[in-house]
Short mmCIF file of C-alpha atoms in Angstrom, two decimals:
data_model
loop_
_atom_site.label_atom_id
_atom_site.label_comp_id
_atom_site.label_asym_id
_atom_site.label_seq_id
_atom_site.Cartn_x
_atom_site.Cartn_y
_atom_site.Cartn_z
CA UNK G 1 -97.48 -20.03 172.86
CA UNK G 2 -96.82 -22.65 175.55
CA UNK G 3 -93.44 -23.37 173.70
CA UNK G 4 -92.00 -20.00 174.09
CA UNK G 5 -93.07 -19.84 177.82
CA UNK G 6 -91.14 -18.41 180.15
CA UNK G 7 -90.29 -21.56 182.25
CA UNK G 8 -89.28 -23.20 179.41
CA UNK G 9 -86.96 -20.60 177.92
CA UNK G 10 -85.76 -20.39 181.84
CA UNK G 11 -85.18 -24.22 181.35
CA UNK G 12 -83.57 -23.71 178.14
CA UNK G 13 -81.06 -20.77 179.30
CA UNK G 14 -79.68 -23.70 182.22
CA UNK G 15 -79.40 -26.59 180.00
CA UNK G 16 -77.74 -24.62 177.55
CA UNK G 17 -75.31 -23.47 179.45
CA UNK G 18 -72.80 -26.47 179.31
CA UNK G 19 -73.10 -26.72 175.90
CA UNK G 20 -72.31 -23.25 175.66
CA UNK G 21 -68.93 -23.33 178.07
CA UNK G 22 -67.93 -26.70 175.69
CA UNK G 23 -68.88 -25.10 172.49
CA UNK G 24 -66.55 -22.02 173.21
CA UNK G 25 -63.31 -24.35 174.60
CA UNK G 26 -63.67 -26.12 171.45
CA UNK G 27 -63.99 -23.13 169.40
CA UNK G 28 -60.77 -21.84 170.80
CA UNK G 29 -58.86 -25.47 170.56
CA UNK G 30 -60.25 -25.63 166.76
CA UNK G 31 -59.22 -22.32 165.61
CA UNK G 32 -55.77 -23.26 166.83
CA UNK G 33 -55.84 -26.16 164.47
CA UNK G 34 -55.88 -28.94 167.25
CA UNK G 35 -59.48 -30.83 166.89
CA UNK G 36 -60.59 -31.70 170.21
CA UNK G 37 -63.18 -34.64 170.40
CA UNK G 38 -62.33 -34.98 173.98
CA UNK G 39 -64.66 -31.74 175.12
CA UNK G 40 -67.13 -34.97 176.59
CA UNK G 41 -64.27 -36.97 178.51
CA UNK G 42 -62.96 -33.27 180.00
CA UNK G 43 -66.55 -32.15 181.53
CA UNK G 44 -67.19 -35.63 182.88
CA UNK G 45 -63.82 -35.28 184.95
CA UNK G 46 -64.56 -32.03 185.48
CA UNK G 47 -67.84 -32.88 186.79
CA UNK G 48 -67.01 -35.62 189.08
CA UNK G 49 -64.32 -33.69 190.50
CA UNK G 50 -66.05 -31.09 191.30
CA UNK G 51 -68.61 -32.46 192.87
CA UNK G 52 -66.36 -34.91 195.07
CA UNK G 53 -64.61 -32.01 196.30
CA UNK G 54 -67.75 -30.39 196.85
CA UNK G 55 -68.95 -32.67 198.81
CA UNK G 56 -65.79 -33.04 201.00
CA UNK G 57 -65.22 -29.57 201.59
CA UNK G 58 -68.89 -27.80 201.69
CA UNK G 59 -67.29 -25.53 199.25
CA UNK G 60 -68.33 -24.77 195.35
CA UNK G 61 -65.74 -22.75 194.77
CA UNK G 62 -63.66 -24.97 195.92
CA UNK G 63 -65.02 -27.83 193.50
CA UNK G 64 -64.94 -25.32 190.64
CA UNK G 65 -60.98 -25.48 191.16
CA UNK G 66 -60.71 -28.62 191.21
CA UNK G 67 -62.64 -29.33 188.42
CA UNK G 68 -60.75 -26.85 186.14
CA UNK G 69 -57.55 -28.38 187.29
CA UNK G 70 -58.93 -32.28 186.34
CA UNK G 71 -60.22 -30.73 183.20
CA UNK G 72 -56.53 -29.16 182.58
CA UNK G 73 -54.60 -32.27 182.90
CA UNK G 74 -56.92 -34.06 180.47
CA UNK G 75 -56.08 -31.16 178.09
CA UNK G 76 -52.48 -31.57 179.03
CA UNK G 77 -52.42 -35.05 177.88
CA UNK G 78 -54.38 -34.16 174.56
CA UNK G 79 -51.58 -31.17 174.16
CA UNK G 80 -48.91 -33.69 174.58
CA UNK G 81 -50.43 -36.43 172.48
CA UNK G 82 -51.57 -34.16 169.34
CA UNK G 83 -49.17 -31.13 169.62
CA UNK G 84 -45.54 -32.56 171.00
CA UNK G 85 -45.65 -35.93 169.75
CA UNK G 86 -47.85 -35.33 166.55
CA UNK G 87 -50.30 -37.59 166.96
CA UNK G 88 -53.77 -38.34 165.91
CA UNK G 89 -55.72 -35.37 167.25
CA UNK G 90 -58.99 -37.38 166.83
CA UNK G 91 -57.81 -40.64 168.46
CA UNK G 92 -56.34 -38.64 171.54
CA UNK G 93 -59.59 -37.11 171.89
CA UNK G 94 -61.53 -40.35 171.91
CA UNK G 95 -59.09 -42.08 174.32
CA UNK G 96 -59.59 -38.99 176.57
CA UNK G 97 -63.04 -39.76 176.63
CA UNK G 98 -62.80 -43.52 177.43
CA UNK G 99 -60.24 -42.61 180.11
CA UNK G 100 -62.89 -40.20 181.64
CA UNK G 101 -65.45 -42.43 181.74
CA UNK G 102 -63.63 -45.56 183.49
CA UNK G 103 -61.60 -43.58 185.90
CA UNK G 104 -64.02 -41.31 187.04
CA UNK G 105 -66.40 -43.97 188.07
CA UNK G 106 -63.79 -46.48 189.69
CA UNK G 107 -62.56 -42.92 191.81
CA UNK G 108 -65.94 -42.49 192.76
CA UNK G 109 -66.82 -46.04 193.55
CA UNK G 110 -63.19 -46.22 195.98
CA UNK G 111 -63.65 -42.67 197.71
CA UNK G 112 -67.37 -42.80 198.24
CA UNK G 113 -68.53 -46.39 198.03
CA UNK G 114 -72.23 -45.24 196.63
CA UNK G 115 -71.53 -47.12 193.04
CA UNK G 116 -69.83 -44.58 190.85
CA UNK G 117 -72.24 -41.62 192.44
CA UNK G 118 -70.93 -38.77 194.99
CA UNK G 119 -72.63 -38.04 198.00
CA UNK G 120 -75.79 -35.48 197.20
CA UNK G 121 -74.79 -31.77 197.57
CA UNK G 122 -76.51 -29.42 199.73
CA UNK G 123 -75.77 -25.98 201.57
CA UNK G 124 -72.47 -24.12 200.07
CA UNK G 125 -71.67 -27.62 198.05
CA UNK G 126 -73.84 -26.07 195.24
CA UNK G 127 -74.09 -22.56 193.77
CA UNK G 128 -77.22 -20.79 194.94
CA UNK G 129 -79.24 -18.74 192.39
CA UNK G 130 -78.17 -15.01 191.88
CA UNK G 131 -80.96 -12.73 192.17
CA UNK G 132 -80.26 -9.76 189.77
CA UNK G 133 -80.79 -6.20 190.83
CA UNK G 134 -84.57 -5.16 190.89
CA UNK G 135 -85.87 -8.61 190.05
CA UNK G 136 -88.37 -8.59 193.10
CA UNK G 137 -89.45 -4.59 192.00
CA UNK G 138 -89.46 -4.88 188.31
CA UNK G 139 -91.70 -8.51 188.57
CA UNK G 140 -94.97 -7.28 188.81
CA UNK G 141 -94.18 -4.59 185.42
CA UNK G 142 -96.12 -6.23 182.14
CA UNK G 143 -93.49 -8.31 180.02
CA UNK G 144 -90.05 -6.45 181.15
CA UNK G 145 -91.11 -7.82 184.39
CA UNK G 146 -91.51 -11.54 184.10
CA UNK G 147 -88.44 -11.71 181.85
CA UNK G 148 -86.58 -10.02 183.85
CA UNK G 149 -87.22 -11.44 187.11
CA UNK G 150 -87.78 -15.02 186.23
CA UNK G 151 -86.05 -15.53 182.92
CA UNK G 152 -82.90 -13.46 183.58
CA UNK G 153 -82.54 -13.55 187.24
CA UNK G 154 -82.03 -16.61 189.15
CA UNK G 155 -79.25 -18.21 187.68
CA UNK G 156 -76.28 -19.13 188.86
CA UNK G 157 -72.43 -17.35 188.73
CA UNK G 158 -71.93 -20.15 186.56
CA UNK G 159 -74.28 -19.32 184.18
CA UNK G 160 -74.08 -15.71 184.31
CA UNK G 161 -70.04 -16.23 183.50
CA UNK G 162 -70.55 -18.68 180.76
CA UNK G 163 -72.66 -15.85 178.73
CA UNK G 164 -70.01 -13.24 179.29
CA UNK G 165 -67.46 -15.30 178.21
CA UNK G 166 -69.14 -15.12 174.40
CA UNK G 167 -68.24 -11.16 174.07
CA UNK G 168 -65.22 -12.07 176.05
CA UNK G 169 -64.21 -14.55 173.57
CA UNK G 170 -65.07 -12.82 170.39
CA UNK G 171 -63.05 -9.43 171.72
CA UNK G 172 -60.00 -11.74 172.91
CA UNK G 173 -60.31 -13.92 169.37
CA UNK G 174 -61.10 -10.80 166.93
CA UNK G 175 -59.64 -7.59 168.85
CA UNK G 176 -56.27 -8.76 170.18
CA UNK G 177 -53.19 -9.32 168.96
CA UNK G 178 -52.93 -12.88 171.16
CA UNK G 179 -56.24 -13.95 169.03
CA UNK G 180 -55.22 -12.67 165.27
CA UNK G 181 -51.81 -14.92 166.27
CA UNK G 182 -53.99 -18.10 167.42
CA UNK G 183 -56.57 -18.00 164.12
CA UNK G 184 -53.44 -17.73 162.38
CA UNK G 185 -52.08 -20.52 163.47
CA UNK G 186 -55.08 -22.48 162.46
CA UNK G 187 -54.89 -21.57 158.84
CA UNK G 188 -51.32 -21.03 158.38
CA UNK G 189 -49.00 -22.08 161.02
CA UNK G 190 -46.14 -21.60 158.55
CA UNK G 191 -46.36 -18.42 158.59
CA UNK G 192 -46.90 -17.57 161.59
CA UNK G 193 -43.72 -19.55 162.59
CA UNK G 194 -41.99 -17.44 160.13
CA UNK G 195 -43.04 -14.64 161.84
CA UNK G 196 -40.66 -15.76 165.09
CA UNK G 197 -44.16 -16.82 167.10
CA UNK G 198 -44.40 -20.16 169.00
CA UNK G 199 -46.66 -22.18 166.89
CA UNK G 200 -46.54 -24.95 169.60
CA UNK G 201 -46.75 -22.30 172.26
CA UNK G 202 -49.99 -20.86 170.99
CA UNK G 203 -51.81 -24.13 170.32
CA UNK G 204 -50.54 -25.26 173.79
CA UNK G 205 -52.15 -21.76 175.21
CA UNK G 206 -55.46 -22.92 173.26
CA UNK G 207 -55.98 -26.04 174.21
CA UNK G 208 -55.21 -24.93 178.02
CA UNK G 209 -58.18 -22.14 177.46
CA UNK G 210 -60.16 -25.34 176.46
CA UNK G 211 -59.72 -27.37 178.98
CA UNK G 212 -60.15 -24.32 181.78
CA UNK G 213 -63.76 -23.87 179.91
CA UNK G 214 -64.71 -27.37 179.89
CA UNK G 215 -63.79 -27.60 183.72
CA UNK G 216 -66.27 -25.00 184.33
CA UNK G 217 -68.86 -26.72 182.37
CA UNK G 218 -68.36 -29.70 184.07
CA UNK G 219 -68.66 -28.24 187.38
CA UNK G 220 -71.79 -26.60 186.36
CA UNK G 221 -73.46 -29.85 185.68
CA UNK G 222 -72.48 -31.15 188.78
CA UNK G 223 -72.65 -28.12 191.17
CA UNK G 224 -75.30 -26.04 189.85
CA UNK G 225 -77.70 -27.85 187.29
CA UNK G 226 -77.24 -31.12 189.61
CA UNK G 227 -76.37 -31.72 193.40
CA UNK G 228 -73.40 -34.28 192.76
CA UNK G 229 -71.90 -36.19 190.27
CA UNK G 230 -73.38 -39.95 188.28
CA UNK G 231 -72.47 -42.38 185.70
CA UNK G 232 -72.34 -40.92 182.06
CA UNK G 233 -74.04 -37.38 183.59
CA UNK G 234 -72.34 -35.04 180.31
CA UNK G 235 -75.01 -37.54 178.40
CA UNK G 236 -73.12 -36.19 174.60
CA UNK G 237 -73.18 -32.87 175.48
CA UNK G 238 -69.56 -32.62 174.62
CA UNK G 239 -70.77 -34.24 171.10
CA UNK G 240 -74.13 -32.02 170.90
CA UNK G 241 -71.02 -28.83 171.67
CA UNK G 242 -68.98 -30.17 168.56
CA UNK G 243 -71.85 -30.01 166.37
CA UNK G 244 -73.03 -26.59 167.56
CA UNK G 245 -69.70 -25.05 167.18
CA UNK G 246 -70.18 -26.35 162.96
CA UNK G 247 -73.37 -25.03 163.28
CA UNK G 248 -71.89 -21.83 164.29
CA UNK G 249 -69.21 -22.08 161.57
CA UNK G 250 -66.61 -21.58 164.44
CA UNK G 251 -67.87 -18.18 165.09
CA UNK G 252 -68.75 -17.28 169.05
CA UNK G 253 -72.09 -15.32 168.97
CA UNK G 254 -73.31 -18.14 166.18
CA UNK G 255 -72.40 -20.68 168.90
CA UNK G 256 -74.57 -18.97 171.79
CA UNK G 257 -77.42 -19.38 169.59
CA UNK G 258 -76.92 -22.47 168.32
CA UNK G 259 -76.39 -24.06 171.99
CA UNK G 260 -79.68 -22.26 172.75
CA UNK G 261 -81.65 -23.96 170.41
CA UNK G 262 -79.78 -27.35 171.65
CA UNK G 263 -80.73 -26.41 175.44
CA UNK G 264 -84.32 -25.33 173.91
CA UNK G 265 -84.88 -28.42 172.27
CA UNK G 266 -84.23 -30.08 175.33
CA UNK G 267 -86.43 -28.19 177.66
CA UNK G 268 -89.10 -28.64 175.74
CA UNK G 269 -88.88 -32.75 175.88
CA UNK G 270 -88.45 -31.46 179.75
CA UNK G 271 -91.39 -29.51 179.91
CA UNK G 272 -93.73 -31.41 177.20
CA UNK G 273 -94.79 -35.50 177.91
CA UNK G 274 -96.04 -35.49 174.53
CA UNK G 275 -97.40 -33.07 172.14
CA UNK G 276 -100.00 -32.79 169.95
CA UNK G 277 -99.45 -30.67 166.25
CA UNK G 278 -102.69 -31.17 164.50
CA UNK G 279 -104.31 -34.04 166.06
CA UNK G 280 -100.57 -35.72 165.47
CA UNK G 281 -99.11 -36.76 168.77
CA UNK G 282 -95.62 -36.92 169.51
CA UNK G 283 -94.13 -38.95 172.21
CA UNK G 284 -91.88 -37.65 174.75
CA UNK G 285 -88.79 -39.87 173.12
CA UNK G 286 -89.08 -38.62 170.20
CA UNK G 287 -88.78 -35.20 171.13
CA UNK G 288 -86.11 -36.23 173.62
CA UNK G 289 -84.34 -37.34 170.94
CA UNK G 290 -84.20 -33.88 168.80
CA UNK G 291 -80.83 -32.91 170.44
CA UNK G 292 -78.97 -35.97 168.65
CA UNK G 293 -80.63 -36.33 165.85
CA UNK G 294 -80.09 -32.64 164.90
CA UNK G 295 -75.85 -33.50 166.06
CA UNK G 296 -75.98 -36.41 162.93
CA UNK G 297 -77.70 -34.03 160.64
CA UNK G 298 -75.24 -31.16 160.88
CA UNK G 299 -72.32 -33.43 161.46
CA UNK G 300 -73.33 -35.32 158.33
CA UNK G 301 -73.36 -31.85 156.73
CA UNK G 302 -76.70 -31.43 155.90
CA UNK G 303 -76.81 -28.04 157.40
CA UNK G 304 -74.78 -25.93 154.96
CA UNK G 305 -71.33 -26.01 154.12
CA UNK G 306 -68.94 -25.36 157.10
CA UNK G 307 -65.26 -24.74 156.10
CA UNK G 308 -63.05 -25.40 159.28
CA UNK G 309 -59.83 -23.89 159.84
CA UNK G 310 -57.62 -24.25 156.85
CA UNK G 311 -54.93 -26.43 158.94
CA UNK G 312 -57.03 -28.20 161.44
CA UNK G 313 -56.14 -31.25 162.91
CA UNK G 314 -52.77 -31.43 160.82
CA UNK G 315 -49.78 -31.41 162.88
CA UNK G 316 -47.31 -28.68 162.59
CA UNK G 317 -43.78 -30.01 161.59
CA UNK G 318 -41.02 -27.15 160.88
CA UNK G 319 -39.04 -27.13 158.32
CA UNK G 320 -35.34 -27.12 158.41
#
């Protein structure tokens, strides 16, 4: 029962949370047609951004703007790249990701001189903890109580708004007339041109919403799970995001769960030096190492078959 504890799924609800915001900007990117390996290179920026303005200004908020707008150009470059000039949607991602990593540690290294970190946040340079309503009178009530009070309460806005944005996402992808046009364009973006809509337009408007999420995940790791920004912080997530969002067959609520098993898998090498199953023990690493080695399984397709949208990662060329 210690694995299903309530600090460790507390632990698991926060470390999921990135992957959760990535999983969801590729989801929209992908269903668009435009594969987006750069989800990693765009929270990194995101996060160092973030945190440097942070740090300058005493303000989150402030460092969740900048973030988002860091994370935007990225996905600006990747829309130009892939979309206007047709190129290799993969390769653009993994050049945004190299790019990411070098210049966000030689900016960090020239405006703070602390090699490649940002100064530590404190105060209003982080978001505080959001104590829902009734957590302090509901926490002494059997079960509802505990989970309440110190499994869903005390988390931050950040958190709180990445697991709205799953309904949010599934209403604006399945119950509008903007989202029927955008998983159109990812199967079919012949006929949807045919029908007078933008097909550059709407993949354009995708990958935007992709890079706005992954600036918020970004900023989370920096601002909320962390107090500033160092080397390599995203660690894969934005890899561990692509292989949740196959996982979840490129659905949203599939992708909530399957970045909560992700976050659980890491909060319990968190939680757990080593465990013991049956007189077996297993070290720390090994369990640290569950995260990735679940990514190559399901990337290798070993976890059922996962058919991706019909014209992913082709470029869209109109006929005359």
């Amino acid at each position: 029962m210690d694995f299903i504890a309530i600090p460790v799924l507390d632990s698991a609800i926060r470390l999921s949370t990135p992957l959760l915001l990535a999983c969801l900007a590729g989801l929209f990117s992908e269903r668009a047609g435009v594969y987006d390996i750069g989800l990693e290179g765009k929270m990194l920026m995101a996060a160092f951004f973030s945190a440097a303005v942070a740090a300058v200004t005493g303000s989150a908020w402030l460092g969740l703007l900048a973030g988002i707008a860091a994370s935007m150009v990225l996905a600006a470059i990747h829309g130009v790249a892939a979309i206007t000039f047709r190129g290799n949607q993969l390769i653009s991602g993994v050049a945004i990701n190299f790019l990411a990593a070098g210049l966000s540690l030689l900016i960090a290294q020239h405006w703070f001189q602390q090699g490649g970190r940002t100064p530590s946040l404190i105060g209003g340079g982080r978001f505080a903890p959001i104590d829902l309503p009734l957590a302090q009178t509901l926490a002494p009530v059997p079960v509802i109580g505990p989970i309440y009070s110190d499994l869903l309460s005390g988390h931050s806005a950040l958190a709180y708004l990445a697991f709205l944005a799953v309904p949010a996402s599934w209403w604006v992808l399945y119950r509008t007339r903007f989202g029927l046009r955008l998983r159109a364009v990812g199967e079919n973006p012949a006929a949807v041109d045919t029908a007078g809509v933008s097909v550059v337009g709407l993949r354009f408007a995708a990958v935007m919403i992709c890079g706005i999420l992954c600036g918020v995940a970004g900023a989370y790791l920096a601002t909320a799970l962390q107090a500033g920004f160092v080397k390599d912080m995203t660690a894969g997530r934005g890899y561990i995001a692509l292989a949740a969002l196959i996982f979840a067959k490129w659905r949203p609520w599939q992708a909530m769960w399957a970045c909560l098993l992700f976050g659980y898998l890491q909060a319990v090498a968190l939680w757990y030096q080593k465990i013991d199953i049956w007189g077996l023990v297993i070290p720390v690493q090994a369990i640290d190492a569950l995260p990735y080695v679940l990514t190559v399984v399901i990337l290798a397709g070993f976890v059922g078959k996962a058919i991706p949208p019909r014209a992913g990662g082709e470029p869209y060329v109109k006929e005359r």
